[in-house]
Short mmCIF file of C-alpha atoms and ligand atoms in Angstrom, two decimals:
data_model
loop_
_atom_site.label_atom_id
_atom_site.label_comp_id
_atom_site.label_asym_id
_atom_site.label_seq_id
_atom_site.Cartn_x
_atom_site.Cartn_y
_atom_site.Cartn_z
CA MET J 28 0.02 0.00 -0.17
CA LEU J 29 1.24 3.62 -0.86
CA SER J 30 2.52 5.75 2.40
CA CYS J 31 0.57 8.79 3.16
CA ARG J 32 3.44 10.92 1.76
CA GLU J 33 3.23 9.44 -1.56
CA VAL J 34 -0.68 9.98 -1.65
CA VAL J 35 0.05 13.59 -0.67
CA ASN J 36 2.82 13.66 -3.38
CA HIS J 37 0.44 12.68 -6.09
CA ALA J 38 -2.93 14.26 -4.76
CA ASP J 39 -2.58 17.06 -7.02
CA ARG J 40 -1.95 14.76 -10.43
CA LEU J 41 -5.15 12.94 -9.05
CA LEU J 42 -7.23 16.07 -9.24
CA GLU J 43 -5.73 16.92 -12.59
CA ASP J 44 -6.58 13.28 -13.68
CA ASP J 45 -3.08 13.12 -14.75
CA LEU J 46 -2.13 9.61 -13.26
CA SER J 47 -2.31 6.16 -14.65
CA PHE J 48 -5.07 3.98 -14.00
CA SER J 49 -3.20 1.72 -11.56
CA ALA J 50 -1.79 4.75 -9.94
CA ARG J 51 -5.28 6.30 -9.42
CA ILE J 52 -6.57 2.95 -7.97
CA ALA J 53 -3.76 2.56 -5.57
CA ILE J 54 -4.50 6.11 -4.35
CA LYS J 55 -8.18 5.40 -4.07
CA PHE J 56 -7.36 2.42 -2.25
CA HIS J 57 -5.44 4.22 0.20
CA LEU J 58 -7.91 6.95 0.58
CA LEU J 59 -10.55 4.24 1.46
CA LEU J 60 -8.37 3.28 4.47
CA CYS J 61 -6.95 6.44 5.78
CA ARG J 62 -9.20 9.27 6.88
CA HIS J 63 -6.21 11.92 7.18
CA CYS J 64 -5.47 11.53 3.31
CA ARG J 65 -9.27 11.53 2.44
CA ARG J 66 -9.40 14.97 4.38
CA TYR J 67 -6.16 16.37 2.75
CA VAL J 68 -7.74 15.52 -0.53
CA LYS J 69 -11.08 16.83 0.20
CA GLN J 70 -9.40 20.22 1.11
CA LEU J 71 -7.07 19.98 -1.89
CA ARG J 72 -10.11 19.77 -4.18
CA ARG J 73 -11.74 22.74 -2.63
CA LEU J 74 -8.95 24.75 -2.73
CA VAL J 75 -8.34 23.97 -6.56
CA ALA J 76 -11.91 24.71 -7.21
CA ALA J 77 -11.73 28.11 -5.27
CA ILE J 78 -8.85 29.26 -7.63
CA PRO J 79 -10.72 30.21 -10.64
CA PHE J 80 -12.85 32.32 -8.85
CA MET J 81 -10.12 34.30 -7.21
CA HIS J 82 -9.92 38.27 -8.51
CA ASN J 83 -6.59 37.57 -10.05
CA LYS J 84 -6.00 34.23 -11.81
CA ALA J 85 -3.08 32.64 -10.23
CA THR J 86 0.03 32.26 -12.06
CA ASP J 87 1.51 28.55 -12.08
CA GLU J 88 4.08 30.08 -9.67
CA GLU J 89 1.52 31.15 -7.08
CA VAL J 90 -0.24 27.56 -7.50
CA HIS J 91 3.08 26.05 -6.56
CA LYS J 92 3.58 28.29 -3.65
CA ILE J 93 0.32 27.28 -2.26
CA MET J 94 0.96 23.63 -2.70
CA ASP J 95 4.26 24.06 -1.08
CA CYS J 96 2.51 25.80 1.83
CA ILE J 97 -0.15 22.78 2.05
CA HIS J 98 2.54 20.25 1.64
CA SER J 99 4.51 21.84 4.69
CA HIS J 100 1.55 22.15 7.00
CA ARG J 101 1.10 18.43 6.11
CA ASN J 102 4.58 17.53 7.28
CA LEU J 103 4.17 19.59 10.79
ZN1 ZN W 210 -2.86 8.27 4.33
#
């Protein structure tokens, strides 16, 4: 089974549908068993959904900053 760290590292690609079928299944399986990662992916999905509605569209760099911020909170 994937570690939580691996799930977090791939979560953004999961939301972008940018994973192979087997990778997606592995993550979904982890999410079934791990409520921490489930909550993380849910929050990430909300955040990604909110980005297009911001007054100024986020640049790629800003999105990466947000992702780094989420990842560092996750590791606290
Ligand atoms: Zn997990």
